[in-house]
PDB file of C-alpha atoms in Angstrom:
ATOM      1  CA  UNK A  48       3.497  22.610  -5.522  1.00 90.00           C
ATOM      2  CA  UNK A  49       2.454  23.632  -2.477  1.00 95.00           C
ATOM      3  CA  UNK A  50       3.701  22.866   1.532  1.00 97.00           C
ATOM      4  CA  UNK A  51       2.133  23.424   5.018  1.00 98.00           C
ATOM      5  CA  UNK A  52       4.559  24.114   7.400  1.00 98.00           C
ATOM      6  CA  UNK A  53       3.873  22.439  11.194  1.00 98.00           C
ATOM      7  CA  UNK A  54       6.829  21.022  14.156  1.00 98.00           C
ATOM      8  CA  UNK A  55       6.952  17.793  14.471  1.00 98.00           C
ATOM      9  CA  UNK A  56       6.228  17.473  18.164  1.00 98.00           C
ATOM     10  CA  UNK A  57       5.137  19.794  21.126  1.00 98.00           C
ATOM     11  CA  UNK A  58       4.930  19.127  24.485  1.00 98.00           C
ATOM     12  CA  UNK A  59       3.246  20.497  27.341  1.00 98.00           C
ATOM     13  CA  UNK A  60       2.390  19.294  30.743  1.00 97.00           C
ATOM     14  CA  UNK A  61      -1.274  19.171  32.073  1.00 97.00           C
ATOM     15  CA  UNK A  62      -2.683  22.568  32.358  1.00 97.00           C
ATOM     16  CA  UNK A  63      -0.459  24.667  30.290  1.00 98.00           C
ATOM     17  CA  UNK A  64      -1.045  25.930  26.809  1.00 98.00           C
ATOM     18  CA  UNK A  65      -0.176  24.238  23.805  1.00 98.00           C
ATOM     19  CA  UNK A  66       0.478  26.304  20.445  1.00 98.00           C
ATOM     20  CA  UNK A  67       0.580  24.123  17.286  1.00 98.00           C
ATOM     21  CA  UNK A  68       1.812  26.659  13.942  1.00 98.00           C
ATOM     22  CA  UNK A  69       1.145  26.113  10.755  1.00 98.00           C
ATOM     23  CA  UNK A  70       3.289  28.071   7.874  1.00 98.00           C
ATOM     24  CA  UNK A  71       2.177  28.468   4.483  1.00 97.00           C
ATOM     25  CA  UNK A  72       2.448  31.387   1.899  1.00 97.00           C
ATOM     26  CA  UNK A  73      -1.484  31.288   0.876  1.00 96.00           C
ATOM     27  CA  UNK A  74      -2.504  32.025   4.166  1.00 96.00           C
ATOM     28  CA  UNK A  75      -2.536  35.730   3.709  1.00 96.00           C
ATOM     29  CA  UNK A  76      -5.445  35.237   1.463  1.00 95.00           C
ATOM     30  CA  UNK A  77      -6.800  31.499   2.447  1.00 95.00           C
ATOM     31  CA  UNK A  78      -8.614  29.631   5.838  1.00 96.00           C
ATOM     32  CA  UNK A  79      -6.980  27.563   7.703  1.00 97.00           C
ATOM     33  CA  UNK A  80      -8.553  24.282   8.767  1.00 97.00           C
ATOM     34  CA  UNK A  81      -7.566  22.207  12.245  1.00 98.00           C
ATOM     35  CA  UNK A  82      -8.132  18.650  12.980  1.00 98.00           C
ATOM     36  CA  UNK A  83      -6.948  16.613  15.585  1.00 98.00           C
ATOM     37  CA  UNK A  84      -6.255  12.748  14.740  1.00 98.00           C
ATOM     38  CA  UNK A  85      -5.874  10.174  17.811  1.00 98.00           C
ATOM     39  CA  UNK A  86      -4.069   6.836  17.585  1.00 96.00           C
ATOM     40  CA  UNK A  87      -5.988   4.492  15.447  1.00 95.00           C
ATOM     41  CA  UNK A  88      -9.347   7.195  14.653  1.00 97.00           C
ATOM     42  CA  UNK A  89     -10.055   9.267  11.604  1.00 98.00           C
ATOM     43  CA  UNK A  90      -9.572  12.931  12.327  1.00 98.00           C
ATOM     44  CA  UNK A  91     -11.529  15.624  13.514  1.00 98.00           C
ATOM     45  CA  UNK A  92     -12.005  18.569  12.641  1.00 97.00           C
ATOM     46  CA  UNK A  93     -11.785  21.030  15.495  1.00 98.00           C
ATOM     47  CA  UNK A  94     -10.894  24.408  13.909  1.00 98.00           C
ATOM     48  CA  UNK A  95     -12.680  25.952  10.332  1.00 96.00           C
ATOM     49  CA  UNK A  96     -12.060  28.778   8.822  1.00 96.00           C
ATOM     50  CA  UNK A  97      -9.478  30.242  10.952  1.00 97.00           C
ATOM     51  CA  UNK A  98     -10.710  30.507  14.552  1.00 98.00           C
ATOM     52  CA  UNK A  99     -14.459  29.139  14.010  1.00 97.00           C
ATOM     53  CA  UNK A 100     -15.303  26.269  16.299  1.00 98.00           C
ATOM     54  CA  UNK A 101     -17.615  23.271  15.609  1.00 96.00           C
ATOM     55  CA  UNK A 102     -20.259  22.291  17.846  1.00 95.00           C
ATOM     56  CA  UNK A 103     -19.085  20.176  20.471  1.00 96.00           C
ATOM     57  CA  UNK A 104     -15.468  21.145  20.549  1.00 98.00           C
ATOM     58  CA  UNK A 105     -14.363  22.637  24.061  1.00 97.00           C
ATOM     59  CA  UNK A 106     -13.901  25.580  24.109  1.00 98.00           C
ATOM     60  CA  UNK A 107     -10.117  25.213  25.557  1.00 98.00           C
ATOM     61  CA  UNK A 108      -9.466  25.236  21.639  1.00 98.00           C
ATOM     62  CA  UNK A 109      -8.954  28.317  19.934  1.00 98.00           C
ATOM     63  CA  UNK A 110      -7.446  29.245  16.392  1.00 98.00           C
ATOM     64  CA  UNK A 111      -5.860  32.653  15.165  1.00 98.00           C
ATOM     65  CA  UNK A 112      -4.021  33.189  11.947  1.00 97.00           C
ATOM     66  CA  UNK A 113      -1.869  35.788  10.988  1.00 97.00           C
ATOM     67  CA  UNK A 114       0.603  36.404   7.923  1.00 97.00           C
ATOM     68  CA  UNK A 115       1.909  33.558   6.953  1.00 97.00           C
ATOM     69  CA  UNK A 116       0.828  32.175  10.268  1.00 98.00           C
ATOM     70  CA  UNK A 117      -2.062  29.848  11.918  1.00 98.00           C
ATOM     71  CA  UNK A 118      -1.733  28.652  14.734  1.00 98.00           C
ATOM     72  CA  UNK A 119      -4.138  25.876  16.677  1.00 98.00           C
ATOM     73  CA  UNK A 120      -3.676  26.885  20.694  1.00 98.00           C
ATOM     74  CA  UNK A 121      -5.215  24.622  23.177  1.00 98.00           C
ATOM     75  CA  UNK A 122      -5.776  26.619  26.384  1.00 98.00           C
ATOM     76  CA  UNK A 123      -4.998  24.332  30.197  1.00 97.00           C
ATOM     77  CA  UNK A 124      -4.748  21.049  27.302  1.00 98.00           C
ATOM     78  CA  UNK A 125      -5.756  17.951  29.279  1.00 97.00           C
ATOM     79  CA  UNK A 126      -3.884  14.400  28.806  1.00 97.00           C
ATOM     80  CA  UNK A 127      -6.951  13.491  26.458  1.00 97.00           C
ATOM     81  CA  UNK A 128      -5.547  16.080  24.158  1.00 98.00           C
ATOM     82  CA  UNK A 129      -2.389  14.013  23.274  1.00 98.00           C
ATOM     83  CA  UNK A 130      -3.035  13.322  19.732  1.00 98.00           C
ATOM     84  CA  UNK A 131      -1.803  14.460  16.176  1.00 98.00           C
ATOM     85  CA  UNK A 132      -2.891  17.478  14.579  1.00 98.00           C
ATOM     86  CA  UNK A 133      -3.016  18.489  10.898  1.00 98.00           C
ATOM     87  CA  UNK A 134      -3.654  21.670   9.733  1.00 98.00           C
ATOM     88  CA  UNK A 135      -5.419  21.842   6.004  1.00 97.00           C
ATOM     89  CA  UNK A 136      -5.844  24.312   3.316  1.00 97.00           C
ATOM     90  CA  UNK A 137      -5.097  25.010  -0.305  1.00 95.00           C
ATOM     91  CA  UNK A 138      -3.202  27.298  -2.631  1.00 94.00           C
ATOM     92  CA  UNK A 139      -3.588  30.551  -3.608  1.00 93.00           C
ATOM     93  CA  UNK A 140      -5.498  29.063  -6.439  1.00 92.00           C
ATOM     94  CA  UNK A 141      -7.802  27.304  -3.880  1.00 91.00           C
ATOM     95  CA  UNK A 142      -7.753  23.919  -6.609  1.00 91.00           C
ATOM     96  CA  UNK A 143      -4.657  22.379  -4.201  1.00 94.00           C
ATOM     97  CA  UNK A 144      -5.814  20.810  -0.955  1.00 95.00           C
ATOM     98  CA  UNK A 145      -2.582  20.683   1.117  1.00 97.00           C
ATOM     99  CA  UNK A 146      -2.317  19.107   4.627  1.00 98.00           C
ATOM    100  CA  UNK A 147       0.561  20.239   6.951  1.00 98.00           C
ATOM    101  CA  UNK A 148       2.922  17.422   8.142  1.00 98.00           C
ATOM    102  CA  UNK A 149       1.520  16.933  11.423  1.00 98.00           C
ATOM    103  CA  UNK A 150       2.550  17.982  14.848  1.00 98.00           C
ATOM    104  CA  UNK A 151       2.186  14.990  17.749  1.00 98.00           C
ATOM    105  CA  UNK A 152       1.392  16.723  20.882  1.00 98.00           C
ATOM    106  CA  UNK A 153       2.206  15.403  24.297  1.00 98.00           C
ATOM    107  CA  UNK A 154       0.492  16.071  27.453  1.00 97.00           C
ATOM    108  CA  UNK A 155       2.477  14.799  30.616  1.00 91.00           C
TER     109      UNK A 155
ATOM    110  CA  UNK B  89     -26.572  12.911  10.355  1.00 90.00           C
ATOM    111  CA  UNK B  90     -24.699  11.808   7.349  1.00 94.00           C
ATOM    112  CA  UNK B  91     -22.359   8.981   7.792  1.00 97.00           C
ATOM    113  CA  UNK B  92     -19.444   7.593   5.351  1.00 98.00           C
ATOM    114  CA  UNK B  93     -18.676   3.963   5.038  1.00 98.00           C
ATOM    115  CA  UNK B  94     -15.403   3.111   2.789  1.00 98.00           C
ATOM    116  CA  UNK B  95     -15.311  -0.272   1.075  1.00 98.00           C
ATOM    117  CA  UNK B  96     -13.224  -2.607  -0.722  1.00 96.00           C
ATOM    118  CA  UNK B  97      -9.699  -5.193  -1.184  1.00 97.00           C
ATOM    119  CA  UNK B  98      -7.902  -5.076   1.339  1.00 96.00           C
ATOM    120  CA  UNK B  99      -5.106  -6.457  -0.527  1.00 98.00           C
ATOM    121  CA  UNK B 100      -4.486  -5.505  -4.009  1.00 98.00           C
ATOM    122  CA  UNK B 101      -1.083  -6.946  -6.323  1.00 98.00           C
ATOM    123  CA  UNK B 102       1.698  -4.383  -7.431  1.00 98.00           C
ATOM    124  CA  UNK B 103       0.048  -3.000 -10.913  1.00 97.00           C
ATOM    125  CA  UNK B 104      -3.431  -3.587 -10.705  1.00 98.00           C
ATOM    126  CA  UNK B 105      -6.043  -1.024 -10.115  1.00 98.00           C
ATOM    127  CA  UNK B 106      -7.129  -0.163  -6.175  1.00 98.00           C
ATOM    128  CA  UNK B 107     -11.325   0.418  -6.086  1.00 98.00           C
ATOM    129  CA  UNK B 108     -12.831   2.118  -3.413  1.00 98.00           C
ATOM    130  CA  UNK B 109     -16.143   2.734  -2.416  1.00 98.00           C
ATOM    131  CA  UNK B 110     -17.443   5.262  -0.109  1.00 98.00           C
ATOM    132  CA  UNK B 111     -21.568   4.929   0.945  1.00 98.00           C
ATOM    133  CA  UNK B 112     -23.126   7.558   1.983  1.00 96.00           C
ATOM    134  CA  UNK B 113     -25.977   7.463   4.556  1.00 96.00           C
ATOM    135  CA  UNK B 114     -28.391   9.690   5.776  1.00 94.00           C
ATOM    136  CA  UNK B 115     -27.791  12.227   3.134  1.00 92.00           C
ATOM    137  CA  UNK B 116     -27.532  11.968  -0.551  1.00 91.00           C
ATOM    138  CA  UNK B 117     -24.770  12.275  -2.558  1.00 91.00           C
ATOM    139  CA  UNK B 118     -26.453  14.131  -4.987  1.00 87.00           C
ATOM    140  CA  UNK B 119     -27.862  17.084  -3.119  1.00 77.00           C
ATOM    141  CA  UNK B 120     -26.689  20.043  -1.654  1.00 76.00           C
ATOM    142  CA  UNK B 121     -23.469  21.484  -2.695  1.00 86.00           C
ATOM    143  CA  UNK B 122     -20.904  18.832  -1.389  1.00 93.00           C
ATOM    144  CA  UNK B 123     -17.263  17.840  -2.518  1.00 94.00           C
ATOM    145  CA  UNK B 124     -16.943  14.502  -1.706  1.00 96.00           C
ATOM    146  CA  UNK B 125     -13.526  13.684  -1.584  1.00 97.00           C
ATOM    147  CA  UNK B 126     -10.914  10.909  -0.987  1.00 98.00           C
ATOM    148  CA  UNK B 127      -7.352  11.515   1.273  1.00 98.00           C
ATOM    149  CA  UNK B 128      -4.892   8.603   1.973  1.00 98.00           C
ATOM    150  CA  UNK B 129      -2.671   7.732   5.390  1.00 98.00           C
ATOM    151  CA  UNK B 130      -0.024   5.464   4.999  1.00 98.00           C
ATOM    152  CA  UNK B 131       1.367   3.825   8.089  1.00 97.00           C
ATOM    153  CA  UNK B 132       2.876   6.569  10.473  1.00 96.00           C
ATOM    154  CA  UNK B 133       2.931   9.508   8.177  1.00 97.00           C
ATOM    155  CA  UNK B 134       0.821  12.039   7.623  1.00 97.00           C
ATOM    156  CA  UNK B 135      -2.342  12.765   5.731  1.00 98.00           C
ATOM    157  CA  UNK B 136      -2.625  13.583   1.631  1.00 98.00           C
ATOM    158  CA  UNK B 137      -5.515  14.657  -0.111  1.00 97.00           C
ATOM    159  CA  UNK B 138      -6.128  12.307  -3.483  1.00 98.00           C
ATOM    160  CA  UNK B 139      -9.121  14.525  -4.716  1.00 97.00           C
ATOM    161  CA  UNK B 140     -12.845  14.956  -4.876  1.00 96.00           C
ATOM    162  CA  UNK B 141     -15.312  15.245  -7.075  1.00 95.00           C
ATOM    163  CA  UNK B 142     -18.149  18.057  -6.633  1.00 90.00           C
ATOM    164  CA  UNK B 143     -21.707  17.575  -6.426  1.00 82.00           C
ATOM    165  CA  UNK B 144     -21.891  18.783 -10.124  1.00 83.00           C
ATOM    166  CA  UNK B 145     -19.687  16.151 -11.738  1.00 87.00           C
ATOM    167  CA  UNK B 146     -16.673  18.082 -11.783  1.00 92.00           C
ATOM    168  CA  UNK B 147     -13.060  16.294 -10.112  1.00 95.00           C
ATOM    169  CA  UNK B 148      -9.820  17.771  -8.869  1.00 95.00           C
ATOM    170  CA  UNK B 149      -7.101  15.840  -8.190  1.00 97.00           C
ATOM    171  CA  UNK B 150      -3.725  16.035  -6.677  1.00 96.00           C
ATOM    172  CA  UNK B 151      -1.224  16.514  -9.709  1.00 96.00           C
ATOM    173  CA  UNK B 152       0.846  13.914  -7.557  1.00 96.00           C
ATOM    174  CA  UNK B 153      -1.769  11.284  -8.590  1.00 97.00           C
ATOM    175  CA  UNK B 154      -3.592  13.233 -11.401  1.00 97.00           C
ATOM    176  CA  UNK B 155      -2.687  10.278 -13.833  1.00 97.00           C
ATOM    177  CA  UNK B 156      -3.243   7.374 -11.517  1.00 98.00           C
ATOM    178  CA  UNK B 157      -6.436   8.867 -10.139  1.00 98.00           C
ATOM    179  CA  UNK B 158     -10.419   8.520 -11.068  1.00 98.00           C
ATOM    180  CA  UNK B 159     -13.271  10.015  -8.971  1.00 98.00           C
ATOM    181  CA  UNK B 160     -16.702   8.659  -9.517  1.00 97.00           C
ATOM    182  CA  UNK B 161     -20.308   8.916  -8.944  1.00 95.00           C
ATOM    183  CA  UNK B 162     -23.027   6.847  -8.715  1.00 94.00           C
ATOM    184  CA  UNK B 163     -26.058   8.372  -7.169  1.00 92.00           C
ATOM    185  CA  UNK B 164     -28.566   5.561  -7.649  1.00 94.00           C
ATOM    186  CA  UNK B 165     -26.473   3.770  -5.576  1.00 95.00           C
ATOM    187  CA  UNK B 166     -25.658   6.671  -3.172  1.00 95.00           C
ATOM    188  CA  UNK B 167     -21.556   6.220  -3.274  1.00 96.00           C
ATOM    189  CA  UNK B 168     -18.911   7.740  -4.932  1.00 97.00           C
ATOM    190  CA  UNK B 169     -15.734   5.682  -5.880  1.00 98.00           C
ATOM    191  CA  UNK B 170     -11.985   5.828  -6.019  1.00 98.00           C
ATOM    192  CA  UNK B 171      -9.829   4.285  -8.851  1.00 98.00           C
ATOM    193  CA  UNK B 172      -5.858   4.210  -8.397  1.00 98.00           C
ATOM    194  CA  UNK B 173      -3.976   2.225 -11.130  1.00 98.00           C
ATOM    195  CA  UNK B 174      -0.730   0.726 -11.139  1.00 98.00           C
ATOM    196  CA  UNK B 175      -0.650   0.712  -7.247  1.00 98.00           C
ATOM    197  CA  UNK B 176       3.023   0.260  -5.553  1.00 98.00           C
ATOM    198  CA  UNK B 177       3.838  -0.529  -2.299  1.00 98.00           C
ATOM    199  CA  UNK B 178       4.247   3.220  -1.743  1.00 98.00           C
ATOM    200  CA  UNK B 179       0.284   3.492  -2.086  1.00 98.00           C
ATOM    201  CA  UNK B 180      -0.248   1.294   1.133  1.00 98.00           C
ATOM    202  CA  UNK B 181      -2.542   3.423   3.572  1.00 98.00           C
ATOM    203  CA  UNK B 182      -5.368   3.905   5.116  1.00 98.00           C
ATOM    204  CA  UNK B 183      -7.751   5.670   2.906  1.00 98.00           C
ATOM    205  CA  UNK B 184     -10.726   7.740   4.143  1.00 98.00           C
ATOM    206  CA  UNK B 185     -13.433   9.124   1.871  1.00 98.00           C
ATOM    207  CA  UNK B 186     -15.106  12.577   3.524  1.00 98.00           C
ATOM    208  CA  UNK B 187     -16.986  15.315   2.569  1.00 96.00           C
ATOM    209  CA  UNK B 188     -16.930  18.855   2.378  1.00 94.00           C
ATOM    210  CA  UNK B 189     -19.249  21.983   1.773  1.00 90.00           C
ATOM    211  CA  UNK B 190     -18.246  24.847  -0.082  1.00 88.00           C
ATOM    212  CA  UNK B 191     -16.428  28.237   1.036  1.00 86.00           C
ATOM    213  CA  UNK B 192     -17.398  30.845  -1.331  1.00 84.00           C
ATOM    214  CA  UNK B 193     -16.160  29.355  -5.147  1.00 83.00           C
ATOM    215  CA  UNK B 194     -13.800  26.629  -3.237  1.00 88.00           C
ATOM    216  CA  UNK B 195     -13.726  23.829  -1.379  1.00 89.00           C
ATOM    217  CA  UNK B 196     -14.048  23.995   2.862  1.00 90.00           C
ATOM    218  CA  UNK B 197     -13.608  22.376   5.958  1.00 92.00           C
ATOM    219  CA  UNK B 198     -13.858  18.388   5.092  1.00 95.00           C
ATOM    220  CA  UNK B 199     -15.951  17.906   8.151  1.00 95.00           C
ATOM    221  CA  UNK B 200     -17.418  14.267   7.813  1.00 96.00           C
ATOM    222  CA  UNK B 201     -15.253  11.497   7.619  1.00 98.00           C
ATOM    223  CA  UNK B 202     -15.887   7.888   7.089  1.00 98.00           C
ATOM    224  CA  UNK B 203     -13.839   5.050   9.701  1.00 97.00           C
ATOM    225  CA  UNK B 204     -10.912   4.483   6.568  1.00 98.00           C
ATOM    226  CA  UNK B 205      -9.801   1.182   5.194  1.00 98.00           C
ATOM    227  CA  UNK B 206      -6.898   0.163   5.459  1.00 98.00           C
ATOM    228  CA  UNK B 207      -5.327  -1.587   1.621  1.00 98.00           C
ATOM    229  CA  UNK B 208      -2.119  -2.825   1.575  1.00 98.00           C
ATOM    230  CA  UNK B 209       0.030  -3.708  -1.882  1.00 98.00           C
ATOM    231  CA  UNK B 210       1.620  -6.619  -1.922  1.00 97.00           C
ATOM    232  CA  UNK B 211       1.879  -9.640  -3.968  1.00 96.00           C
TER     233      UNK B 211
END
């Protein structure tokens, strides 16, 4: 099997910068995916393939990933942030999708 | 803009088989190179992918639920289905079908997801 690695919480208040990790041993060689899930909606997807942005995500959300290592960083995060976020990828094999455990992120 | 719309029980008894439907809108489900896959949320926990089955025909599924699982298509209808026998109270979620282009030989960002549904198991 295969795990992706997130805390369980983070907390920052309005303004600051929020960094959400996400530890896995494929990442080396695999994207990481970024979506961010608020009470009662299906997620969204706000970071592909490492640090690629859709349309219509602000731009306050960046991703990097290095090693082992991807983290989701939301630059001066605003209350409307405060959601869940799940980072996704697969294996080394690229056959197992694999979501992280989800990190709730307060804004106050 | 393609939409997803999941379908089905809402309630299904300990045992029996869950059937989902996902219809797809404003795209087909048999063009372009598209996983279309199924991933489950049971109340306050986190997200796990159930499988998909590519544009081709071909299915992957989590070894988890590899022997529970079926992944279906049916393109004159435009939908793909889910199939999970011998449901347990530990398969109570909310269960969103989505879809996903390619990256290269493997699957990519799932970046369309239907509204879920939630099914409970209970008799």
């Amino acid at each position: 099997s295969y795990e992706l690695t997130q805390p369980p919480s983070v907390s920052v208040s309005p303004g600051q910068t929020a960094r959400i990790t996400c530890s896995g041993d494929a990442l080396p060689k695999k994207y990481a995916y970024w979506y961010q899930q608020k009470s009662g909606q299906a997620p969204v997807l706000v970071i592909y393939e490492d640090s690629k942005r859709p349309s219509g995500i602000p731009e306050r959300f960046s991703g990097s990933s290095s090693g082992t290592m991807a983290t989701l960083t939301i630059s001066g995060a605003q209350v409307e942030d405060e959601a869940d976020y799940y980072c996704y990828s697969t294996d080394s094999s690229g056959n197992l999708v694999v979501f992280g455990g989800g990190t709730k992120l307060t804004v106050l | 803009q393609v939409q997803l719309q999941e379908s089905g029980p809402g309630l299904v008894k300990p045992s029996e088989t869950l059937s989902l439907t996902c219809t797809v809108s404003g795209g087909s489900v048999s063009s372009g190179s598209y996983y279309w896959s199924w991933i489950r949320q049971p109340p306050g926990k986190g997200l796990e992918w159930i499988g998909y089955i590519y544009y081709s025909g071909s299915t992957n599924y989590n070894p988890s639920l590899k022997s529970r699982v079926t992944i279906s298509v049916d393109t004159s209808k435009n939908q793909f289905s889910l199939k999970l026998s011998s449901v347990t109270a530990a398969d109570t979620a909310v269960y969103y079908c989505a879809r996903a282009p390619p990256h290269g030989d493997y699957v990519g960002a799932f970046d369309i997801w239907g509204q879920g549904t939630m099914v409970t198991v209970s008799s």
